[in-house]
PDB file of C-alpha atoms in Angstrom:
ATOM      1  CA  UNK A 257      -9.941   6.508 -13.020  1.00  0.00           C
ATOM      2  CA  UNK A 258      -8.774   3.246 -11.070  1.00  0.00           C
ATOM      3  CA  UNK A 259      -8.691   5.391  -7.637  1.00  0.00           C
ATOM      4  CA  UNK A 260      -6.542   4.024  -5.384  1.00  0.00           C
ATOM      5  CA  UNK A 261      -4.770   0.682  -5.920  1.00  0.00           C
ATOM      6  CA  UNK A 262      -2.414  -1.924  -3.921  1.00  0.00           C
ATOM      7  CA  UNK A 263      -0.507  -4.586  -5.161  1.00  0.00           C
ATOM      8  CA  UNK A 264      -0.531  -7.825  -4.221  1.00  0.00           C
ATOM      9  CA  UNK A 265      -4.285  -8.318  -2.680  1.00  0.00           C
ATOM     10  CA  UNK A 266      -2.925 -11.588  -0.406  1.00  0.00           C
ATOM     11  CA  UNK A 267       0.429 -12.791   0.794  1.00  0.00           C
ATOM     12  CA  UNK A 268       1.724 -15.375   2.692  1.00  0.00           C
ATOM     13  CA  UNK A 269       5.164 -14.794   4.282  1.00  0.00           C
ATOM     14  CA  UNK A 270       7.433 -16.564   6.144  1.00  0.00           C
ATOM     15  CA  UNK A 271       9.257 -15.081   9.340  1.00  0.00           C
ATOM     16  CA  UNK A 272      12.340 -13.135   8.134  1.00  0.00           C
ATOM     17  CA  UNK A 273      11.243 -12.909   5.002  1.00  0.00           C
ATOM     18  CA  UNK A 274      11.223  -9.640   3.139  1.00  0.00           C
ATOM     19  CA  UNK A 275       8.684  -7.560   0.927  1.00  0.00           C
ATOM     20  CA  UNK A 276       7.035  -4.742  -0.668  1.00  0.00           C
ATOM     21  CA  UNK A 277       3.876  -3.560  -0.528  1.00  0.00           C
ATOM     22  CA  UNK A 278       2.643  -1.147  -3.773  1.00  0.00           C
ATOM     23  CA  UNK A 279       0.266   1.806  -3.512  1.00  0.00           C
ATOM     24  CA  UNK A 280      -0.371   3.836  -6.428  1.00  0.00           C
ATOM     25  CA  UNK A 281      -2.855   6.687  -6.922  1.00  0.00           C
ATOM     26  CA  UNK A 282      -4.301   8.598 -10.169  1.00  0.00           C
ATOM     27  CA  UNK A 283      -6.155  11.154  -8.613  1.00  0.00           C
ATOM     28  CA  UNK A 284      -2.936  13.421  -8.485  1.00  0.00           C
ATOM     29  CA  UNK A 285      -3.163  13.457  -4.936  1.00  0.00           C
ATOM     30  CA  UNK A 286      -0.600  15.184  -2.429  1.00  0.00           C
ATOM     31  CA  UNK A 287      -0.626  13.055   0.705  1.00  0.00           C
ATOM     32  CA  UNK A 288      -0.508   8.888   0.652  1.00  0.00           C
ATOM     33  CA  UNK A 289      -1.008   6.933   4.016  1.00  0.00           C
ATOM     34  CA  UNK A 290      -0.660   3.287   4.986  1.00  0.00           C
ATOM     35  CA  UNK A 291      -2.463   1.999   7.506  1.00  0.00           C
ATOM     36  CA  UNK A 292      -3.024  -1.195   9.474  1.00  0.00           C
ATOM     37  CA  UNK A 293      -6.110  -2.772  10.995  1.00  0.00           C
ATOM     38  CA  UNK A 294      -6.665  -5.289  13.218  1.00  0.00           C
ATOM     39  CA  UNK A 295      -9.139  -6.880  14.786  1.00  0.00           C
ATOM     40  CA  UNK A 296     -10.697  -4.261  17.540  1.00  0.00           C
ATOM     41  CA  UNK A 297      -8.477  -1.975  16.847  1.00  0.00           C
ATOM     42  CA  UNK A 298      -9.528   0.197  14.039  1.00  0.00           C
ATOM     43  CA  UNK A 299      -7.108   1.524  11.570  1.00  0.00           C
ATOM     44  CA  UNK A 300      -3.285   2.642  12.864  1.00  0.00           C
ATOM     45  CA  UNK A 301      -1.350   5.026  10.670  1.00  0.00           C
ATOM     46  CA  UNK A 302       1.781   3.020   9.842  1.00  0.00           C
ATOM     47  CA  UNK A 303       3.861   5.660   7.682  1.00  0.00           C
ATOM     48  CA  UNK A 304       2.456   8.635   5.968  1.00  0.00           C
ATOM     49  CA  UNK A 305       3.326  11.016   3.365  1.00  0.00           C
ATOM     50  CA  UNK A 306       3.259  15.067   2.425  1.00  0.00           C
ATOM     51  CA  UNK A 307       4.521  14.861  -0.944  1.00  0.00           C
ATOM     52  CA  UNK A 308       6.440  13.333  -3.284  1.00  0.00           C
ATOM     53  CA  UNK A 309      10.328  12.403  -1.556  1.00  0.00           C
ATOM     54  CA  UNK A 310       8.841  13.453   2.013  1.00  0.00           C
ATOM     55  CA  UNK A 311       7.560  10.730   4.671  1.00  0.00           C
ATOM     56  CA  UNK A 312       6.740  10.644   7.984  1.00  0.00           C
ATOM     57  CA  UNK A 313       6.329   8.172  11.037  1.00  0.00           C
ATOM     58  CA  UNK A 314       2.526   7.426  12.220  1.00  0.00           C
ATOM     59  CA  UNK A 315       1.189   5.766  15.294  1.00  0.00           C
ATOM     60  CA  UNK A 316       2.788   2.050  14.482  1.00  0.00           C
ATOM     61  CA  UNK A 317       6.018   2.849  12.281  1.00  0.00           C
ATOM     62  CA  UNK A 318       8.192  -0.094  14.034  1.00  0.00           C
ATOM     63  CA  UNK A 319       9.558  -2.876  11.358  1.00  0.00           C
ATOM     64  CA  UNK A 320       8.532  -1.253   8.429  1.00  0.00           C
ATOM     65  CA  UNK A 321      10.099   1.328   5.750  1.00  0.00           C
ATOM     66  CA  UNK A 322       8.211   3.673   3.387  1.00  0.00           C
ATOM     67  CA  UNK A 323       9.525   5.804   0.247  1.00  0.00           C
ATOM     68  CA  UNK A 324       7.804   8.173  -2.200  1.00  0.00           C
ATOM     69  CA  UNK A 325       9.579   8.724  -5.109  1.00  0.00           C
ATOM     70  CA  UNK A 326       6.888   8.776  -7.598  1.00  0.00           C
ATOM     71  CA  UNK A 327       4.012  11.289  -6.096  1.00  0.00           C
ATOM     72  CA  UNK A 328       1.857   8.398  -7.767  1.00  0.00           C
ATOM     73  CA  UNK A 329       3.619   5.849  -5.597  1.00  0.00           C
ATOM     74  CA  UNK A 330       3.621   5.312  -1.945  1.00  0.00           C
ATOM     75  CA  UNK A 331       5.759   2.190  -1.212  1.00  0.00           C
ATOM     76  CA  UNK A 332       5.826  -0.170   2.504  1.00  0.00           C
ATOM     77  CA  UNK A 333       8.397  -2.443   2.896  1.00  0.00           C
ATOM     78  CA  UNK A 334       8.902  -5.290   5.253  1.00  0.00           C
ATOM     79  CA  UNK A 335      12.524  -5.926   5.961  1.00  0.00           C
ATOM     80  CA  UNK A 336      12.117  -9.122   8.020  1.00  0.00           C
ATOM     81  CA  UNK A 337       8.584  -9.775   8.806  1.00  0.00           C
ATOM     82  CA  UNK A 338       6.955 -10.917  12.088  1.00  0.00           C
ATOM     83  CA  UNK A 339       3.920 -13.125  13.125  1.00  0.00           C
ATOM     84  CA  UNK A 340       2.778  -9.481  14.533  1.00  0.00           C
ATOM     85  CA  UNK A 341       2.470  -8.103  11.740  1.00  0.00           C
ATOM     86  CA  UNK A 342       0.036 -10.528  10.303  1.00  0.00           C
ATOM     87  CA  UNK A 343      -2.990  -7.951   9.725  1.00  0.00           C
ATOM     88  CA  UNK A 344      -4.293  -6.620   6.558  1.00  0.00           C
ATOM     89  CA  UNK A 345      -3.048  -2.882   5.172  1.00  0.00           C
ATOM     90  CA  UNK A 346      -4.949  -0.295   3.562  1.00  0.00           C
ATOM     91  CA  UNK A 347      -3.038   2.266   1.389  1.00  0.00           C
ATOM     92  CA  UNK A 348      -5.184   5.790   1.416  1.00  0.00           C
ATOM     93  CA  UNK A 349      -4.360   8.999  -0.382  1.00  0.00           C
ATOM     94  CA  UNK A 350      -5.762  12.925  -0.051  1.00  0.00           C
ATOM     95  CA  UNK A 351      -5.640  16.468  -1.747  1.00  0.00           C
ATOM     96  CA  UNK A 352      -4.150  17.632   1.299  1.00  0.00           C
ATOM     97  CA  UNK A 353      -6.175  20.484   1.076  1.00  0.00           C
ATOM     98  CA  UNK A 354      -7.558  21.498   4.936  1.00  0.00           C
ATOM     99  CA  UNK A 355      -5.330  18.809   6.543  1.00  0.00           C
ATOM    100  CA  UNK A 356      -5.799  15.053   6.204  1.00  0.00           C
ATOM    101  CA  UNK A 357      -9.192  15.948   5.323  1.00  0.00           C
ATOM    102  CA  UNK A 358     -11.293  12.781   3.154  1.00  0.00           C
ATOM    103  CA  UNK A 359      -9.137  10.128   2.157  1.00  0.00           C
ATOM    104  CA  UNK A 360      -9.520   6.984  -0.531  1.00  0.00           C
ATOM    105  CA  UNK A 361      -8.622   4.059   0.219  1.00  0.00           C
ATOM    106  CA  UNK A 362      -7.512   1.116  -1.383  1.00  0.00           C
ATOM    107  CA  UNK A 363      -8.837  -2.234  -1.369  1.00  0.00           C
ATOM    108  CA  UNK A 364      -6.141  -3.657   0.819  1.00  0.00           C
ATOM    109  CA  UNK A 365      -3.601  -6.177   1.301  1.00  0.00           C
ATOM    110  CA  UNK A 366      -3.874  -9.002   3.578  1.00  0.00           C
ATOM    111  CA  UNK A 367      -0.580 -10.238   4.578  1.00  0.00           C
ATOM    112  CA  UNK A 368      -0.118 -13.692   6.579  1.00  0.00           C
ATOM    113  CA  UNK A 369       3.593 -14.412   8.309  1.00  0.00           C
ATOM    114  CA  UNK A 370       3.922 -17.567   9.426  1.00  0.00           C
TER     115      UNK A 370
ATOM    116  CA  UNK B 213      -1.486  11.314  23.226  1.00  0.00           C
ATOM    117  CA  UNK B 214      -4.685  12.015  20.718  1.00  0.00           C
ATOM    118  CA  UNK B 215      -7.269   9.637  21.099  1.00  0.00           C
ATOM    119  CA  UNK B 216     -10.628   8.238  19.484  1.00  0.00           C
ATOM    120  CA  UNK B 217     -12.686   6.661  21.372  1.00  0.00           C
ATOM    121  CA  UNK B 218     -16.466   4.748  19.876  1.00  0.00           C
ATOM    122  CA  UNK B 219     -19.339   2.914  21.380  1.00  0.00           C
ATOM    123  CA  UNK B 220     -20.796   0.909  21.913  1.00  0.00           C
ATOM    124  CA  UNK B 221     -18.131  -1.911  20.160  1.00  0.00           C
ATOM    125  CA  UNK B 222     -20.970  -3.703  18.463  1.00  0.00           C
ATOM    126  CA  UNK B 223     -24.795  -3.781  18.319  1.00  0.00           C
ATOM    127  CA  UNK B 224     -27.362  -5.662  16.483  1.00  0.00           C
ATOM    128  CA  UNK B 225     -30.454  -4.203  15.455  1.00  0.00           C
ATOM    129  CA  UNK B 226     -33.509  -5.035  13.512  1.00  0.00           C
ATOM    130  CA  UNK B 227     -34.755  -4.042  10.151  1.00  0.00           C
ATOM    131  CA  UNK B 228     -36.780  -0.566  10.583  1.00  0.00           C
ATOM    132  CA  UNK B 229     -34.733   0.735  14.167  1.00  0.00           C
ATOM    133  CA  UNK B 230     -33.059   3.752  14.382  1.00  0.00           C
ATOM    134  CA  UNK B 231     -29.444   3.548  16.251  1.00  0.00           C
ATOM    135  CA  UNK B 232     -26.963   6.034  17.152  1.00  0.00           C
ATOM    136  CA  UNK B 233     -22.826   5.864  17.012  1.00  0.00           C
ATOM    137  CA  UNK B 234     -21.119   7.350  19.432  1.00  0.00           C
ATOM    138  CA  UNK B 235     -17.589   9.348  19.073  1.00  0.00           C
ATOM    139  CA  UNK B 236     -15.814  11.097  21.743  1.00  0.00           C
ATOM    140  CA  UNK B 237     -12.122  12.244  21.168  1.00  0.00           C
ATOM    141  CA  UNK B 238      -9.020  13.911  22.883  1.00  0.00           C
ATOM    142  CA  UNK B 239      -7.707  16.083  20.103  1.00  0.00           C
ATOM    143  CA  UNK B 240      -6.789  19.178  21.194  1.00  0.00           C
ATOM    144  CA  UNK B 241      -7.789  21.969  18.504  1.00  0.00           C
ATOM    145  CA  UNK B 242      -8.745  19.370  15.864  1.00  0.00           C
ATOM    146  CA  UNK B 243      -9.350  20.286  12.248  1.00  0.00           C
ATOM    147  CA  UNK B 244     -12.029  17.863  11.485  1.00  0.00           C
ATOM    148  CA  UNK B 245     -13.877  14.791  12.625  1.00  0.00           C
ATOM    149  CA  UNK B 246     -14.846  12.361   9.757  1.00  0.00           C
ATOM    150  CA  UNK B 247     -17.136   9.282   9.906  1.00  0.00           C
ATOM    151  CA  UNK B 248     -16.519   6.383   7.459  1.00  0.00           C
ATOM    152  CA  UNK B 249     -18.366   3.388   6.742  1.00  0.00           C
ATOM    153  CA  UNK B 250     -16.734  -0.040   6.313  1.00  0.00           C
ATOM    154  CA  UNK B 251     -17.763  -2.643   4.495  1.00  0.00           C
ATOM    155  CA  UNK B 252     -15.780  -6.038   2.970  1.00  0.00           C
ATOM    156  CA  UNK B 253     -13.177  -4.046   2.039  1.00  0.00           C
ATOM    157  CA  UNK B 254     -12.389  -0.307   1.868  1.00  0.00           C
ATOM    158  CA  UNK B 255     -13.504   2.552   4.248  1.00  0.00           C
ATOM    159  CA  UNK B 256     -16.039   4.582   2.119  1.00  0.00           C
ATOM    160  CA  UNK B 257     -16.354   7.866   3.091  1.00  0.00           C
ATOM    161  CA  UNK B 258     -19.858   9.586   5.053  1.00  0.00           C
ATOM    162  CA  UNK B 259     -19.600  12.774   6.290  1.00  0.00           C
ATOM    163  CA  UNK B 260     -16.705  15.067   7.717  1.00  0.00           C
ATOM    164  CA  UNK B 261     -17.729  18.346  10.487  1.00  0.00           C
ATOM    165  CA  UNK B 262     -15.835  21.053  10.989  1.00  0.00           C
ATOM    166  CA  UNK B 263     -16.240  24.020  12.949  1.00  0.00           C
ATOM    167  CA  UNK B 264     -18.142  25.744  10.618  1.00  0.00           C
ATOM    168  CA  UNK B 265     -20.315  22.263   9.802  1.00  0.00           C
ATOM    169  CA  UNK B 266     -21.337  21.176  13.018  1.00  0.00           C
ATOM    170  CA  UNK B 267     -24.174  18.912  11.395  1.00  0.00           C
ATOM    171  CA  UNK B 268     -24.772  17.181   8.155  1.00  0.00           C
ATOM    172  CA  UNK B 269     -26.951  14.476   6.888  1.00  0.00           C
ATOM    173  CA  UNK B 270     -27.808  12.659   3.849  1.00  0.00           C
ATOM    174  CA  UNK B 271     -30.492  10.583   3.675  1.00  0.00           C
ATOM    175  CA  UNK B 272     -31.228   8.189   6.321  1.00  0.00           C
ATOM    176  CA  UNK B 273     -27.743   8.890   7.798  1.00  0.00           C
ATOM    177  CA  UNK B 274     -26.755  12.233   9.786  1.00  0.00           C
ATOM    178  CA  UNK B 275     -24.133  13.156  12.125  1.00  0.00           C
ATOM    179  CA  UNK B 276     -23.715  15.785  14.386  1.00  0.00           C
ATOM    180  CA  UNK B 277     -20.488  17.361  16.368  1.00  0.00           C
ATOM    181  CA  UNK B 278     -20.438  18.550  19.962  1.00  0.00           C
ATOM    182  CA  UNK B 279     -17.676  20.662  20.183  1.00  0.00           C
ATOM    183  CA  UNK B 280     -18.377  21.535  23.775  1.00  0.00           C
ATOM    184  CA  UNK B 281     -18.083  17.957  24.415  1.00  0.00           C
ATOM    185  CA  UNK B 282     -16.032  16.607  22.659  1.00  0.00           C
ATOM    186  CA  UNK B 283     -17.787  14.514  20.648  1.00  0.00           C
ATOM    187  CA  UNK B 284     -20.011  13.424  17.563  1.00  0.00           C
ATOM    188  CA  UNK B 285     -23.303  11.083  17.017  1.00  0.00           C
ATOM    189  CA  UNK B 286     -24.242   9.089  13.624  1.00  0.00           C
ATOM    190  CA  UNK B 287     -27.498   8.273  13.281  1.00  0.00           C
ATOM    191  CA  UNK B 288     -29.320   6.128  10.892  1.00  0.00           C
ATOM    192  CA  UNK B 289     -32.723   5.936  10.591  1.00  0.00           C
ATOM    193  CA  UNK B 290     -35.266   2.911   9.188  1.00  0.00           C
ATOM    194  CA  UNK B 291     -31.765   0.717   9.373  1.00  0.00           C
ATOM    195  CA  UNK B 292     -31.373  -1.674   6.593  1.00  0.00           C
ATOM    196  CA  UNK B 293     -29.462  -4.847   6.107  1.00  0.00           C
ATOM    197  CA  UNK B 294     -27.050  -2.949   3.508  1.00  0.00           C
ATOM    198  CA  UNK B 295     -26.253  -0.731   7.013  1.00  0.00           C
ATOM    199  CA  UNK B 296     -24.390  -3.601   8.258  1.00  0.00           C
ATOM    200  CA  UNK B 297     -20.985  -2.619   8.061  1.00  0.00           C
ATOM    201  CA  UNK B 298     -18.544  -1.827  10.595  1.00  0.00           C
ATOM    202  CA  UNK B 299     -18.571   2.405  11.273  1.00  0.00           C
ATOM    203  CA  UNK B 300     -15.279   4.489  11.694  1.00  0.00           C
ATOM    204  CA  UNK B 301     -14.436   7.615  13.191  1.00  0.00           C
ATOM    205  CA  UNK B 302     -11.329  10.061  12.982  1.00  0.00           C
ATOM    206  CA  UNK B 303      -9.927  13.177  14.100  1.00  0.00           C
ATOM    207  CA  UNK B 304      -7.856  15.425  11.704  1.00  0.00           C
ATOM    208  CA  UNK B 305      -5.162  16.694  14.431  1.00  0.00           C
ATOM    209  CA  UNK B 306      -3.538  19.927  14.178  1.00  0.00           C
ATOM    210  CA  UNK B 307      -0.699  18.505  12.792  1.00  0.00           C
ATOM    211  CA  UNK B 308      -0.817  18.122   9.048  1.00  0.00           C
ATOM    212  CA  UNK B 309      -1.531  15.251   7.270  1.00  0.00           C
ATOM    213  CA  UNK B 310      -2.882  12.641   9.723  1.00  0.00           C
ATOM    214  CA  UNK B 311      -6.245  11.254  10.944  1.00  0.00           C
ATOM    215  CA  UNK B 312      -6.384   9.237  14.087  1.00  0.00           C
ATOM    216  CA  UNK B 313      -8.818   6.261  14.258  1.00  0.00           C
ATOM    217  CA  UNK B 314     -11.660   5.009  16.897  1.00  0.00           C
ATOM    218  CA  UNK B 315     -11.435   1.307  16.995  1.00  0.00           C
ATOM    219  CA  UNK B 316     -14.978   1.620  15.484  1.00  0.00           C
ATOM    220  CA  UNK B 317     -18.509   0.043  15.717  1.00  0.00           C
ATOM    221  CA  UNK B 318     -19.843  -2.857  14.246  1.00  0.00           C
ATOM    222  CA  UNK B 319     -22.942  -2.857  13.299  1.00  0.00           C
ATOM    223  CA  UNK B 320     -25.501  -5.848  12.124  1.00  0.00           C
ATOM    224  CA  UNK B 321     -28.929  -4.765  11.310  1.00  0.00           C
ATOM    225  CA  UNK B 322     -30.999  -8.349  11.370  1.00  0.00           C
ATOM    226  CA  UNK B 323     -34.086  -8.890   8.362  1.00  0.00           C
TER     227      UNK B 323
END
C-alpha cells in the first residue's frame, strides 16, 4: 500500500496564477483533510472531508476550493494564488471511526508564490 | 474558539536527559487528544488518550492526560539524537471529523 500520496512534491507559482493540489488515499479511508503549516504555527485545517461528495470548511478555508468526487481523491485548488499562501500542505486521511481519531499523512507539498 | 496550546516552543537537550512536552487545550468535551511526532516530512503518529486511556507509553516515550486540567505531558526518557523532531499535539473536538493543532515543540537532543 502507497498510504497517503500528494502530487506535485514542489511548486513555484506566480501571483494570480492558478492550481491543483492532488491527494489520493488507498487505505479506503472515510475522511481526507488538508492542512497547512507554517512556521510557528503548527498545522491549520484548510478544508476537510466526511465522505466521498461532502466537504467542509476548517480553521483557514479563505482562497482555496476543495472537491471529493472520488472517496480516493481529496482535491485543493488555488484559484489565484497569493504570496500568503506560500507554506507547505499536508494532505491526511482517517477511518473516521471515533471522530478524527489517527490520521496519515502525506509527504507534502511545498508551494512557493512569488 | 478551541484551542491548543504547547510548551515550551523549543528546547535543546543532551544525549541521555529525560524532557517533558507540555499540552494544555480549550476543547470543551473533546473526544481525544493525540500526540504526533514530526520529522523532515510527515507527522507520524505516537499515542492518542481518551477518557478511558488516560495514559499510554511505549518504550522510552509515554504520555499522560489530565482531564481535570486540561492537559497532557510526553515524556521521553534516555533522549536520543533520532528524538529530534519537532512534537505535535491535537484535540479531536466534539464535532466530527476535525483535530485542532498546538503550534508544537521543537525539540533537538545534542550528541
Amino acid at each position: 500500500n502507497a498510504g497517503v500520496t500528494q502530487t506535485p512534491k514542489f511548486r513555484v507559482l506566480k501571483t494570480g496564477q492558478s492550481m491543483t493540489l492532488l491527494c489520493a488515499q488507498d487505505m479506503n479511508h472515510e475522511y481526507m483533510y488538508w492542512y497547512r503549516q507554517d512556521p510557528g504555527m503548527g498545522l491549520r485545517l484548510i478544508h476537510y472531508s466526511v465522505g466521498e461528495g461532502t466537504t467542509a470548511k476548517g480553521e483557514v478555508p479563505d482562497g482555496y476550493n476543495v472537491s471529493r468526487l472520488k472517496k480516493q481523491n481529496f482535491l485543493l485548488g488555488l484559484e489565484s494564488a497569493a504570496p500568503s499562501q506560500t507554506s507547505v500542505y499536508f494532505c491526511a486521511s482517517s477511518t473516521g471511526r471515533g471522530g478524527a481519531g489517527e490520521q496519515y499523512f502525506g509527504p507534502g507539498t511545498r508551494l512557493t508564490v512569488t | 474558539e478551541d484551542k491548543v496550546v504547547q510548551s515550551p516552543l523549543s528546547l535543546v537537550v543532551h544525549e541521555g536527559d529525560t524532557v517533558t512536552l507540555n499540552c494544555s487545550y480549550e476543547v470543551t468535551n473533546f473526544r481525544s487528544l493525540l500526540w504526533y511526532k514530526q520529522e523532515k516530512k510527515a507527522p507520524t503518529f505516537l499515542f492518542m488518550l481518551t477518557s478511558s486511556g488516560i495514559e499510554k507509553k511505549s518504550g522510552r516515550l509515554s504520555s499522560i492526560l489530565d482531564k481535570k486540567e486540561l492537559s497532557s505531558i510526553l515524556n521521553i526518557t534516555a533522549t536520543q539524537t533520532g528524538d529530534s523532531a519537532i512534537y505535535l499535539c491535537a484535540v479531536s473536538p466534539p464535532q466530527k471529523g476535525k483535530l485542532v493543532f498546538g503550534a508544537g515543540t521543537i525539540l533537538r537532543v545534542k550528541s
